[in-house]
PDB file of C-alpha atoms in Angstrom:
ATOM      1  CA  MET A   1      76.799  35.929  -8.413  1.00 90.00           C
ATOM      2  CA  LYS A   2      76.287  35.977 -13.006  1.00 97.00           C
ATOM      3  CA  VAL A   3      77.397  38.866 -13.841  1.00 98.00           C
ATOM      4  CA  SER A   4      80.550  41.348 -12.435  1.00 98.00           C
ATOM      5  CA  VAL A   5      80.632  44.654 -13.747  1.00 98.00           C
ATOM      6  CA  ILE A   6      83.942  46.428 -14.111  1.00 98.00           C
ATOM      7  CA  VAL A   7      83.927  50.132 -14.076  1.00 98.00           C
ATOM      8  CA  PRO A   8      87.217  52.517 -14.121  1.00 98.00           C
ATOM      9  CA  VAL A   9      86.563  56.073 -13.199  1.00 98.00           C
ATOM     10  CA  TYR A  10      89.311  58.683 -13.367  1.00 97.00           C
ATOM     11  CA  ASN A  11      87.772  62.428 -12.974  1.00 97.00           C
ATOM     12  CA  VAL A  12      84.471  61.694 -14.713  1.00 97.00           C
ATOM     13  CA  GLU A  13      82.035  64.041 -12.544  1.00 97.00           C
ATOM     14  CA  ASN A  14      80.256  65.286 -15.066  1.00 96.00           C
ATOM     15  CA  TYR A  15      79.518  61.831 -16.767  1.00 97.00           C
ATOM     16  CA  LEU A  16      79.552  59.479 -14.338  1.00 98.00           C
ATOM     17  CA  VAL A  17      75.282  59.636 -12.261  1.00 98.00           C
ATOM     18  CA  LYS A  18      74.552  58.624 -15.983  1.00 98.00           C
ATOM     19  CA  CYS A  19      77.024  55.565 -16.032  1.00 98.00           C
ATOM     20  CA  LEU A  20      75.984  54.083 -12.854  1.00 98.00           C
ATOM     21  CA  ASP A  21      72.340  55.082 -12.912  1.00 98.00           C
ATOM     22  CA  SER A  22      72.031  52.960 -16.279  1.00 98.00           C
ATOM     23  CA  LEU A  23      73.756  50.245 -14.121  1.00 98.00           C
ATOM     24  CA  VAL A  24      72.040  50.334 -10.925  1.00 98.00           C
ATOM     25  CA  LYS A  25      68.766  50.043 -12.939  1.00 98.00           C
ATOM     26  CA  GLN A  26      69.541  47.195 -14.611  1.00 98.00           C
ATOM     27  CA  SER A  27      66.866  44.477 -15.166  1.00 98.00           C
ATOM     28  CA  LEU A  28      69.267  41.881 -14.439  1.00 98.00           C
ATOM     29  CA  GLN A  29      69.187  41.118 -10.738  1.00 95.00           C
ATOM     30  CA  ASN A  30      71.859  39.257 -10.005  1.00 96.00           C
ATOM     31  CA  ILE A  31      74.366  41.879 -11.207  1.00 98.00           C
ATOM     32  CA  GLU A  32      77.107  43.594  -9.394  1.00 98.00           C
ATOM     33  CA  ILE A  33      79.128  46.566  -9.866  1.00 98.00           C
ATOM     34  CA  LEU A  34      82.776  46.961  -9.577  1.00 98.00           C
ATOM     35  CA  VAL A  35      83.883  50.857  -9.345  1.00 98.00           C
ATOM     36  CA  VAL A  36      87.257  51.337  -9.331  1.00 98.00           C
ATOM     37  CA  ASN A  37      88.068  54.559  -8.491  1.00 98.00           C
ATOM     38  CA  ASP A  38      91.401  55.236 -10.244  1.00 98.00           C
ATOM     39  CA  GLY A  39      92.650  57.673  -7.966  1.00 98.00           C
ATOM     40  CA  SER A  40      90.410  61.174  -9.777  1.00 98.00           C
ATOM     41  CA  THR A  41      91.352  64.378  -8.249  1.00 98.00           C
ATOM     42  CA  ASP A  42      87.761  65.959  -9.177  1.00 97.00           C
ATOM     43  CA  SER A  43      84.620  64.699  -7.114  1.00 98.00           C
ATOM     44  CA  SER A  44      84.004  61.027  -8.937  1.00 98.00           C
ATOM     45  CA  ALA A  45      84.985  59.890  -5.534  1.00 98.00           C
ATOM     46  CA  LEU A  46      82.114  61.292  -4.087  1.00 98.00           C
ATOM     47  CA  ILE A  47      79.812  60.760  -6.595  1.00 98.00           C
ATOM     48  CA  ILE A  48      80.721  56.620  -6.091  1.00 98.00           C
ATOM     49  CA  GLU A  49      80.665  56.551  -2.122  1.00 98.00           C
ATOM     50  CA  GLU A  50      76.798  58.343  -2.669  1.00 98.00           C
ATOM     51  CA  TYR A  51      76.252  55.411  -4.826  1.00 98.00           C
ATOM     52  CA  ALA A  52      77.615  52.395  -2.772  1.00 98.00           C
ATOM     53  CA  ALA A  53      75.583  54.081   0.152  1.00 98.00           C
ATOM     54  CA  LYS A  54      72.409  53.932  -1.788  1.00 98.00           C
ATOM     55  CA  PHE A  55      72.706  50.333  -3.492  1.00 98.00           C
ATOM     56  CA  PRO A  56      75.025  48.105  -1.151  1.00 97.00           C
ATOM     57  CA  GLU A  57      73.622  45.404  -2.157  1.00 96.00           C
ATOM     58  CA  LYS A  58      75.321  45.714  -5.872  1.00 97.00           C
ATOM     59  CA  ILE A  59      78.092  48.365  -6.102  1.00 98.00           C
ATOM     60  CA  LYS A  60      81.474  47.887  -4.565  1.00 98.00           C
ATOM     61  CA  ALA A  61      83.551  50.660  -4.128  1.00 98.00           C
ATOM     62  CA  PHE A  62      87.483  50.563  -4.110  1.00 98.00           C
ATOM     63  CA  THR A  63      90.197  53.320  -4.366  1.00 98.00           C
ATOM     64  CA  LYS A  64      93.461  52.786  -5.924  1.00 98.00           C
ATOM     65  CA  GLU A  65      96.209  54.967  -7.064  1.00 97.00           C
ATOM     66  CA  ASN A  66      96.193  56.038 -10.423  1.00 97.00           C
ATOM     67  CA  GLY A  67      97.512  53.010 -12.491  1.00 97.00           C
ATOM     68  CA  GLY A  68      95.613  54.060 -15.902  1.00 97.00           C
ATOM     69  CA  LEU A  69      92.629  51.720 -17.415  1.00 97.00           C
ATOM     70  CA  SER A  70      93.779  47.991 -17.868  1.00 98.00           C
ATOM     71  CA  ASP A  71      95.801  48.432 -14.151  1.00 98.00           C
ATOM     72  CA  ALA A  72      92.035  49.387 -12.578  1.00 98.00           C
ATOM     73  CA  ARG A  73      90.242  46.642 -15.285  1.00 98.00           C
ATOM     74  CA  ASN A  74      92.953  43.887 -13.878  1.00 98.00           C
ATOM     75  CA  PHE A  75      91.909  45.621 -10.217  1.00 98.00           C
ATOM     76  CA  GLY A  76      88.176  44.598 -11.112  1.00 98.00           C
ATOM     77  CA  LEU A  77      89.017  41.302 -12.454  1.00 98.00           C
ATOM     78  CA  ASP A  78      90.862  40.243  -9.795  1.00 98.00           C
ATOM     79  CA  ARG A  79      87.830  41.215  -7.020  1.00 98.00           C
ATOM     80  CA  ALA A  80      84.965  39.682  -9.488  1.00 98.00           C
ATOM     81  CA  SER A  81      82.636  36.984  -7.884  1.00 98.00           C
ATOM     82  CA  GLY A  82      80.587  37.172 -11.393  1.00 98.00           C
ATOM     83  CA  GLU A  83      80.275  34.340 -13.677  1.00 98.00           C
ATOM     84  CA  TYR A  84      80.848  36.549 -16.499  1.00 98.00           C
ATOM     85  CA  ILE A  85      82.418  39.574 -16.592  1.00 98.00           C
ATOM     86  CA  GLY A  86      81.624  43.362 -18.592  1.00 98.00           C
ATOM     87  CA  PHE A  87      83.378  46.339 -18.873  1.00 98.00           C
ATOM     88  CA  VAL A  88      81.967  49.861 -19.121  1.00 98.00           C
ATOM     89  CA  ASP A  89      83.925  53.144 -19.426  1.00 98.00           C
ATOM     90  CA  SER A  90      82.653  55.485 -16.849  1.00 98.00           C
ATOM     91  CA  ASP A  91      81.494  58.538 -19.400  1.00 96.00           C
ATOM     92  CA  ASP A  92      79.052  55.640 -20.880  1.00 98.00           C
ATOM     93  CA  TYR A  93      75.756  54.652 -20.397  1.00 98.00           C
ATOM     94  CA  VAL A  94      74.087  51.277 -21.618  1.00 98.00           C
ATOM     95  CA  THR A  95      70.253  50.406 -21.853  1.00 98.00           C
ATOM     96  CA  GLU A  96      67.884  48.541 -19.133  1.00 98.00           C
ATOM     97  CA  THR A  97      68.402  45.375 -20.685  1.00 98.00           C
ATOM     98  CA  MET A  98      71.708  44.766 -22.069  1.00 98.00           C
ATOM     99  CA  PHE A  99      72.832  42.716 -19.318  1.00 98.00           C
ATOM    100  CA  GLU A 100      70.152  40.326 -18.894  1.00 98.00           C
ATOM    101  CA  GLU A 101      69.902  39.781 -22.427  1.00 98.00           C
ATOM    102  CA  MET A 102      73.263  38.946 -23.037  1.00 98.00           C
ATOM    103  CA  LEU A 103      73.395  36.641 -19.803  1.00 98.00           C
ATOM    104  CA  GLN A 104      70.579  34.539 -21.489  1.00 98.00           C
ATOM    105  CA  LEU A 105      72.322  34.801 -24.916  1.00 98.00           C
ATOM    106  CA  ALA A 106      75.746  33.375 -23.099  1.00 98.00           C
ATOM    107  CA  GLU A 107      73.289  30.685 -21.701  1.00 98.00           C
ATOM    108  CA  LYS A 108      71.455  29.625 -24.106  1.00 98.00           C
ATOM    109  CA  TYR A 109      74.328  29.116 -26.251  1.00 98.00           C
ATOM    110  CA  GLN A 110      77.298  28.095 -24.130  1.00 98.00           C
ATOM    111  CA  ALA A 111      79.311  30.760 -25.088  1.00 98.00           C
ATOM    112  CA  LYS A 112      82.288  31.687 -23.846  1.00 98.00           C
ATOM    113  CA  MET A 113      81.870  35.983 -25.147  1.00 98.00           C
ATOM    114  CA  VAL A 114      78.677  37.296 -26.046  1.00 98.00           C
ATOM    115  CA  ILE A 115      78.756  41.101 -28.315  1.00 98.00           C
ATOM    116  CA  CYS A 116      76.092  43.598 -28.824  1.00 98.00           C
ATOM    117  CA  ASN A 117      76.093  46.601 -31.174  1.00 98.00           C
ATOM    118  CA  ILE A 118      77.102  50.086 -30.111  1.00 98.00           C
ATOM    119  CA  GLN A 119      76.079  53.760 -30.916  1.00 97.00           C
ATOM    120  CA  LYS A 120      77.851  56.851 -30.310  1.00 96.00           C
ATOM    121  CA  VAL A 121      75.683  59.776 -28.609  1.00 97.00           C
ATOM    122  CA  ASP A 122      75.976  63.492 -28.005  1.00 94.00           C
ATOM    123  CA  GLN A 123      75.406  64.938 -24.342  1.00 90.00           C
ATOM    124  CA  ASP A 124      72.283  65.557 -25.238  1.00 90.00           C
ATOM    125  CA  GLY A 125      71.939  61.617 -25.591  1.00 91.00           C
ATOM    126  CA  GLU A 126      70.880  62.192 -29.033  1.00 95.00           C
ATOM    127  CA  VAL A 127      72.363  59.185 -31.737  1.00 96.00           C
ATOM    128  CA  THR A 128      74.889  59.873 -34.001  1.00 96.00           C
ATOM    129  CA  GLN A 129      75.889  56.938 -35.206  1.00 94.00           C
ATOM    130  CA  LYS A 130      75.544  53.981 -34.776  1.00 96.00           C
ATOM    131  CA  LEU A 131      78.395  51.074 -35.249  1.00 95.00           C
ATOM    132  CA  THR A 132      76.681  47.424 -36.444  1.00 95.00           C
ATOM    133  CA  GLN A 133      79.154  44.586 -34.752  1.00 95.00           C
ATOM    134  CA  ILE A 134      78.673  41.484 -36.536  1.00 95.00           C
ATOM    135  CA  PRO A 135      76.023  42.032 -39.842  1.00 94.00           C
ATOM    136  CA  ASN A 136      74.333  39.010 -41.531  1.00 90.00           C
ATOM    137  CA  MET A 137      74.555  36.758 -39.386  1.00 94.00           C
ATOM    138  CA  PRO A 138      72.486  34.502 -36.438  1.00 96.00           C
ATOM    139  CA  GLU A 139      72.834  34.937 -32.979  1.00 97.00           C
ATOM    140  CA  LYS A 140      75.322  32.104 -32.444  1.00 98.00           C
ATOM    141  CA  ILE A 141      78.028  31.963 -34.558  1.00 98.00           C
ATOM    142  CA  GLU A 142      80.503  28.511 -35.067  1.00 98.00           C
ATOM    143  CA  LEU A 143      83.988  30.202 -35.499  1.00 97.00           C
ATOM    144  CA  GLU A 144      84.919  26.917 -37.083  1.00 97.00           C
ATOM    145  CA  ASP A 145      82.618  27.912 -39.702  1.00 96.00           C
ATOM    146  CA  HIS A 146      83.132  31.873 -39.406  1.00 96.00           C
ATOM    147  CA  PHE A 147      86.318  32.320 -38.800  1.00 97.00           C
ATOM    148  CA  SER A 148      86.106  35.685 -40.629  1.00 95.00           C
ATOM    149  CA  VAL A 149      84.529  37.323 -37.625  1.00 96.00           C
ATOM    150  CA  PHE A 150      88.169  37.158 -36.331  1.00 97.00           C
ATOM    151  CA  SER A 151      89.255  39.806 -38.444  1.00 95.00           C
ATOM    152  CA  ASP A 152      85.889  41.691 -39.029  1.00 95.00           C
ATOM    153  CA  LEU A 153      85.326  42.493 -35.780  1.00 95.00           C
ATOM    154  CA  SER A 154      85.622  45.648 -33.701  1.00 94.00           C
ATOM    155  CA  TYR A 155      87.801  45.064 -30.859  1.00 96.00           C
ATOM    156  CA  PHE A 156      86.200  46.824 -28.108  1.00 96.00           C
ATOM    157  CA  ALA A 157      85.883  45.489 -24.561  1.00 98.00           C
ATOM    158  CA  CYS A 158      82.738  47.503 -23.334  1.00 98.00           C
ATOM    159  CA  ASN A 159      80.068  46.348 -25.656  1.00 98.00           C
ATOM    160  CA  LYS A 160      80.929  42.347 -24.733  1.00 98.00           C
ATOM    161  CA  LEU A 161      80.059  40.188 -21.898  1.00 98.00           C
ATOM    162  CA  PHE A 162      82.893  37.175 -21.479  1.00 98.00           C
ATOM    163  CA  LYS A 163      82.500  34.114 -18.887  1.00 98.00           C
ATOM    164  CA  LYS A 164      85.205  34.712 -16.389  1.00 98.00           C
ATOM    165  CA  GLU A 165      87.359  31.554 -16.791  1.00 98.00           C
ATOM    166  CA  LEU A 166      88.698  33.857 -20.165  1.00 98.00           C
ATOM    167  CA  PHE A 167      90.468  35.815 -18.284  1.00 98.00           C
ATOM    168  CA  ASP A 168      92.293  32.754 -15.552  1.00 97.00           C
ATOM    169  CA  ASP A 169      95.668  33.362 -17.039  1.00 96.00           C
ATOM    170  CA  LYS A 170      95.574  36.770 -18.729  1.00 98.00           C
ATOM    171  CA  ARG A 171      94.734  40.390 -18.105  1.00 98.00           C
ATOM    172  CA  PHE A 172      95.013  43.690 -19.846  1.00 98.00           C
ATOM    173  CA  LYS A 173      98.847  44.816 -20.635  1.00 97.00           C
ATOM    174  CA  LYS A 174      99.687  47.818 -18.314  1.00 96.00           C
ATOM    175  CA  GLY A 175     101.411  50.854 -19.928  1.00 93.00           C
ATOM    176  CA  VAL A 176     100.240  50.786 -23.532  1.00 94.00           C
ATOM    177  CA  HIS A 177      97.771  52.222 -25.276  1.00 94.00           C
ATOM    178  CA  PHE A 178      95.268  49.686 -27.768  1.00 96.00           C
ATOM    179  CA  GLU A 179      95.004  47.442 -24.839  1.00 97.00           C
ATOM    180  CA  ASP A 180      92.114  46.256 -26.004  1.00 98.00           C
ATOM    181  CA  ILE A 181      93.517  44.994 -29.594  1.00 97.00           C
ATOM    182  CA  GLN A 182      96.210  43.510 -27.916  1.00 98.00           C
ATOM    183  CA  LEU A 183      94.114  41.482 -25.222  1.00 98.00           C
ATOM    184  CA  ILE A 184      90.090  40.225 -27.160  1.00 98.00           C
ATOM    185  CA  PRO A 185      91.357  38.895 -29.859  1.00 98.00           C
ATOM    186  CA  GLN A 186      93.486  36.434 -27.784  1.00 98.00           C
ATOM    187  CA  LEU A 187      89.906  35.792 -25.557  1.00 98.00           C
ATOM    188  CA  LEU A 188      88.139  34.928 -28.813  1.00 98.00           C
ATOM    189  CA  LEU A 189      90.750  32.532 -29.886  1.00 98.00           C
ATOM    190  CA  GLU A 190      89.758  30.872 -26.552  1.00 98.00           C
ATOM    191  CA  CYS A 191      86.205  30.749 -27.568  1.00 98.00           C
ATOM    192  CA  ARG A 192      84.421  28.021 -30.103  1.00 98.00           C
ATOM    193  CA  VAL A 193      81.212  29.666 -29.884  1.00 98.00           C
ATOM    194  CA  LEU A 194      80.352  33.600 -30.496  1.00 98.00           C
ATOM    195  CA  ALA A 195      76.893  35.572 -29.775  1.00 98.00           C
ATOM    196  CA  GLN A 196      75.190  38.487 -30.779  1.00 98.00           C
ATOM    197  CA  THR A 197      72.625  40.968 -30.350  1.00 98.00           C
ATOM    198  CA  GLN A 198      71.600  43.284 -33.309  1.00 97.00           C
ATOM    199  CA  ASN A 199      70.594  45.240 -30.222  1.00 98.00           C
ATOM    200  CA  PHE A 200      72.382  48.763 -29.285  1.00 98.00           C
ATOM    201  CA  HIS A 201      73.062  48.122 -25.935  1.00 98.00           C
ATOM    202  CA  TYR A 202      75.951  50.322 -25.202  1.00 98.00           C
ATOM    203  CA  GLN A 203      75.986  54.050 -25.632  1.00 98.00           C
ATOM    204  CA  TYR A 204      79.251  55.856 -26.404  1.00 97.00           C
ATOM    205  CA  LEU A 205      79.294  59.233 -25.549  1.00 96.00           C
ATOM    206  CA  GLU A 206      81.471  62.112 -27.998  1.00 91.00           C
ATOM    207  CA  ARG A 207      82.397  63.903 -25.371  1.00 86.00           C
ATOM    208  CA  THR A 208      82.367  67.905 -26.178  1.00 76.00           C
ATOM    209  CA  ASP A 209      84.886  68.578 -23.295  1.00 70.00           C
ATOM    210  CA  SER A 210      87.597  65.971 -24.199  1.00 60.00           C
ATOM    211  CA  ILE A 211      91.534  67.448 -24.393  1.00 48.00           C
ATOM    212  CA  THR A 212      92.295  66.542 -27.972  1.00 46.00           C
ATOM    213  CA  LYS A 213      94.120  63.792 -28.211  1.00 65.00           C
ATOM    214  CA  THR A 214      97.972  64.410 -28.563  1.00 79.00           C
ATOM    215  CA  HIS A 215      99.152  61.794 -31.460  1.00 90.00           C
ATOM    216  CA  THR A 216     101.954  60.425 -30.739  1.00 94.00           C
ATOM    217  CA  GLU A 217     104.351  57.383 -30.801  1.00 95.00           C
ATOM    218  CA  LYS A 218     101.840  55.766 -28.383  1.00 96.00           C
ATOM    219  CA  GLY A 219     100.338  55.042 -31.805  1.00 97.00           C
ATOM    220  CA  LEU A 220     103.175  52.156 -32.199  1.00 98.00           C
ATOM    221  CA  ASP A 221     101.530  50.040 -29.580  1.00 98.00           C
ATOM    222  CA  ILE A 222      98.960  49.282 -32.711  1.00 98.00           C
ATOM    223  CA  LEU A 223     101.574  47.010 -34.043  1.00 98.00           C
ATOM    224  CA  LYS A 224     103.058  45.632 -30.661  1.00 98.00           C
ATOM    225  CA  ALA A 225      99.343  44.937 -29.923  1.00 98.00           C
ATOM    226  CA  VAL A 226      99.288  42.887 -33.640  1.00 98.00           C
ATOM    227  CA  LYS A 227     102.549  41.175 -32.722  1.00 98.00           C
ATOM    228  CA  ASP A 228     101.255  39.811 -29.577  1.00 98.00           C
ATOM    229  CA  VAL A 229      98.341  38.483 -30.899  1.00 98.00           C
ATOM    230  CA  GLU A 230     100.042  36.584 -33.303  1.00 98.00           C
ATOM    231  CA  SER A 231     102.172  34.707 -31.268  1.00 98.00           C
ATOM    232  CA  VAL A 232      99.089  33.465 -29.508  1.00 98.00           C
ATOM    233  CA  PHE A 233      97.428  33.477 -32.468  1.00 98.00           C
ATOM    234  CA  GLU A 234     100.001  30.532 -33.766  1.00 98.00           C
ATOM    235  CA  ILE A 235      99.387  28.347 -30.786  1.00 98.00           C
ATOM    236  CA  SER A 236      96.279  28.058 -30.900  1.00 98.00           C
ATOM    237  CA  LYS A 237      93.275  26.174 -32.572  1.00 97.00           C
ATOM    238  CA  TYR A 238      92.618  27.970 -34.717  1.00 98.00           C
ATOM    239  CA  ALA A 239      96.128  28.245 -36.077  1.00 98.00           C
ATOM    240  CA  ALA A 240      96.231  26.726 -39.802  1.00 97.00           C
ATOM    241  CA  LYS A 241      93.399  29.446 -40.758  1.00 97.00           C
ATOM    242  CA  ARG A 242      95.750  31.909 -42.170  1.00 97.00           C
ATOM    243  CA  LYS A 243      93.626  34.054 -44.542  1.00 96.00           C
ATOM    244  CA  GLU A 244      91.695  35.703 -41.219  1.00 97.00           C
ATOM    245  CA  MET A 245      95.265  35.624 -40.024  1.00 98.00           C
ATOM    246  CA  LYS A 246      96.621  38.097 -42.909  1.00 98.00           C
ATOM    247  CA  ASN A 247      93.374  40.203 -42.672  1.00 97.00           C
ATOM    248  CA  PHE A 248      93.731  40.698 -38.916  1.00 98.00           C
ATOM    249  CA  GLN A 249      96.737  41.888 -39.317  1.00 98.00           C
ATOM    250  CA  ILE A 250      95.541  44.251 -42.383  1.00 97.00           C
ATOM    251  CA  PHE A 251      92.796  45.552 -40.649  1.00 97.00           C
ATOM    252  CA  GLU A 252      94.176  46.290 -36.985  1.00 96.00           C
ATOM    253  CA  GLY A 253      97.742  46.483 -37.856  1.00 96.00           C
ATOM    254  CA  VAL A 254      97.312  48.688 -41.376  1.00 96.00           C
ATOM    255  CA  TYR A 255      93.716  50.452 -41.561  1.00 96.00           C
ATOM    256  CA  SER A 256      93.750  51.024 -37.455  1.00 96.00           C
ATOM    257  CA  PHE A 257      96.774  52.271 -37.403  1.00 96.00           C
ATOM    258  CA  LEU A 258      97.134  54.146 -40.716  1.00 95.00           C
ATOM    259  CA  ALA A 259      93.998  56.190 -38.860  1.00 94.00           C
ATOM    260  CA  TYR A 260      96.142  57.155 -35.824  1.00 95.00           C
ATOM    261  CA  LEU A 261      99.282  58.197 -38.099  1.00 95.00           C
ATOM    262  CA  ALA A 262      96.471  60.677 -40.524  1.00 92.00           C
ATOM    263  CA  PHE A 263      96.751  62.660 -36.920  1.00 92.00           C
ATOM    264  CA  VAL A 264     100.353  63.130 -36.049  1.00 93.00           C
ATOM    265  CA  LYS A 265     101.038  66.120 -36.410  1.00 91.00           C
ATOM    266  CA  ASN A 266     104.816  65.975 -35.945  1.00 92.00           C
ATOM    267  CA  GLU A 267     106.338  65.215 -39.529  1.00 90.00           C
ATOM    268  CA  GLU A 268     109.228  63.599 -37.900  1.00 94.00           C
ATOM    269  CA  THR A 269     107.002  61.283 -35.943  1.00 95.00           C
ATOM    270  CA  PHE A 270     104.822  60.595 -39.253  1.00 94.00           C
ATOM    271  CA  TYR A 271     107.559  59.565 -41.072  1.00 93.00           C
ATOM    272  CA  LYS A 272     109.240  57.741 -38.618  1.00 96.00           C
ATOM    273  CA  MET A 273     105.705  55.423 -37.611  1.00 96.00           C
ATOM    274  CA  ALA A 274     105.243  55.190 -41.254  1.00 95.00           C
ATOM    275  CA  GLY A 275     109.068  53.610 -41.603  1.00 95.00           C
ATOM    276  CA  GLU A 276     107.876  50.652 -38.775  1.00 96.00           C
ATOM    277  CA  LEU A 277     104.770  50.226 -40.971  1.00 96.00           C
ATOM    278  CA  ALA A 278     106.379  50.070 -43.893  1.00 95.00           C
ATOM    279  CA  VAL A 279     108.754  47.166 -42.364  1.00 96.00           C
ATOM    280  CA  PHE A 280     105.217  45.570 -40.645  1.00 97.00           C
ATOM    281  CA  MET A 281     104.202  44.849 -43.758  1.00 96.00           C
ATOM    282  CA  GLN A 282     107.259  43.696 -45.296  1.00 96.00           C
ATOM    283  CA  GLU A 283     107.800  41.292 -42.316  1.00 97.00           C
ATOM    284  CA  ARG A 284     104.260  39.801 -43.334  1.00 97.00           C
ATOM    285  CA  LYS A 285     104.418  40.296 -46.807  1.00 97.00           C
ATOM    286  CA  ILE A 286     101.406  42.493 -47.259  1.00 96.00           C
ATOM    287  CA  LYS A 287     101.621  44.314 -50.224  1.00 95.00           C
ATOM    288  CA  ILE A 288      99.408  47.174 -51.522  1.00 94.00           C
ATOM    289  CA  ARG A 289      97.005  45.050 -53.541  1.00 94.00           C
ATOM    290  CA  ASP A 290      96.392  42.782 -50.466  1.00 95.00           C
ATOM    291  CA  ILE A 291      95.653  46.423 -48.445  1.00 94.00           C
ATOM    292  CA  LEU A 292      92.686  47.546 -50.962  1.00 93.00           C
ATOM    293  CA  LYS A 293      91.055  44.599 -52.069  1.00 93.00           C
ATOM    294  CA  TYR A 294      90.024  43.907 -48.607  1.00 95.00           C
ATOM    295  CA  ASN A 295      87.152  43.067 -47.505  1.00 94.00           C
ATOM    296  CA  ARG A 296      84.981  43.594 -43.907  1.00 93.00           C
ATOM    297  CA  PHE A 297      82.049  41.615 -43.705  1.00 91.00           C
ATOM    298  CA  GLY A 298      81.623  41.254 -47.852  1.00 89.00           C
ATOM    299  CA  LYS A 299      82.339  44.978 -48.538  1.00 92.00           C
ATOM    300  CA  ASN A 300      85.979  46.599 -49.758  1.00 94.00           C
ATOM    301  CA  TYR A 301      86.823  48.270 -46.714  1.00 93.00           C
ATOM    302  CA  LEU A 302      88.684  51.035 -48.505  1.00 93.00           C
ATOM    303  CA  LEU A 303      85.549  51.799 -50.340  1.00 92.00           C
ATOM    304  CA  SER A 304      84.023  52.209 -47.184  1.00 90.00           C
ATOM    305  CA  LEU A 305      85.568  55.075 -45.403  1.00 91.00           C
ATOM    306  CA  PRO A 306      84.970  58.854 -45.618  1.00 90.00           C
ATOM    307  CA  VAL A 307      86.218  60.624 -48.625  1.00 92.00           C
ATOM    308  CA  LYS A 308      89.311  62.622 -46.658  1.00 89.00           C
ATOM    309  CA  LYS A 309      90.537  59.691 -44.705  1.00 91.00           C
ATOM    310  CA  LYS A 310      89.738  57.121 -48.468  1.00 92.00           C
ATOM    311  CA  ILE A 311      91.901  59.555 -50.269  1.00 91.00           C
ATOM    312  CA  PHE A 312      94.697  59.831 -47.358  1.00 91.00           C
ATOM    313  CA  TYR A 313      95.381  56.295 -47.271  1.00 93.00           C
ATOM    314  CA  LEU A 314      95.763  56.136 -51.082  1.00 91.00           C
ATOM    315  CA  LEU A 315      97.556  58.665 -51.355  1.00 91.00           C
ATOM    316  CA  PHE A 316     100.042  56.885 -48.750  1.00 92.00           C
ATOM    317  CA  PHE A 317      99.879  54.110 -50.489  1.00 90.00           C
ATOM    318  CA  ALA A 318     101.592  55.774 -52.954  1.00 89.00           C
ATOM    319  CA  GLY A 319     104.099  57.838 -51.408  1.00 87.00           C
ATOM    320  CA  GLN A 320     102.945  61.156 -52.285  1.00 84.00           C
ATOM    321  CA  LYS A 321     104.439  62.927 -48.912  1.00 76.00           C
ATOM    322  CA  LYS A 322     103.964  66.401 -50.443  1.00 75.00           C
ATOM    323  CA  LEU A 323     100.024  66.304 -51.109  1.00 81.00           C
ATOM    324  CA  ILE A 324      99.331  64.117 -47.262  1.00 78.00           C
ATOM    325  CA  ARG A 325     101.147  67.031 -45.965  1.00 71.00           C
ATOM    326  CA  LYS A 326      98.804  69.505 -47.710  1.00 73.00           C
ATOM    327  CA  LEU A 327      95.534  66.925 -47.020  1.00 70.00           C
ATOM    328  CA  LEU A 328      96.384  67.670 -43.046  1.00 66.00           C
TER     329      LEU A 328
END
């Protein structure tokens, strides 16, 4: 088996058919689809059974007690037989040629990780936003020469193909939020070569029926994820590349954290988390000027943000508490 695609499922009866259709129709024939029912209470289990019966040569169905996204992915990893691993969230879908093209790139360049672009779509299939992952770089990226991608990448698991050996001694961290930020950079540090396609293979569904997420102290898991990556970075073959590590701390540890913090409504929680960020920055000697000057793919990151978010960040750095609350 060349590719194993792991699909964690939890209460997605309205979207699962489209996801599974996109996978069983893959142009790559040598593929297995591990569908992990993570304790769904809706009709997702019935849909999985139907597809497993209809496509027994492609779909392997499993049911487990609810343990969360990381636990379901790890469950699939333990049972995957493919040489390469992919992840697809069960309310999203992919293009027909996604895994064929990404496998070809992996084998062509001996890359342990391959990346494709993402586009956000609404429930009518209309594209609402295109997310280009690595602009202005070739298909083959030698990390030693282009290590800036370490701090510039968006660390989604689902738009990537991984050599299975990357997971030999690593798994998604259970019981945390932002598990992708915690693990995927660690896997990248094991790579010498990245490959990429500029095709927008991954279709990320913006759901209208999603319950508004409650932003809580769980956002502190972002800072914990960065700390875990720092520990692995220090013993990696790229440990001397301090500039890129600092930029990673700024992008994932500061900007990603602030993007979450902006939606924390409880004022006491907000300022407690803000205090944790201040400690994080102080310990790493990250100055305000470092953050304001941070460039991503050659462009100032702050200037590229939407206006409201840009104002929020500037007010935060200026310590304008009253104005921040008015903005929120």
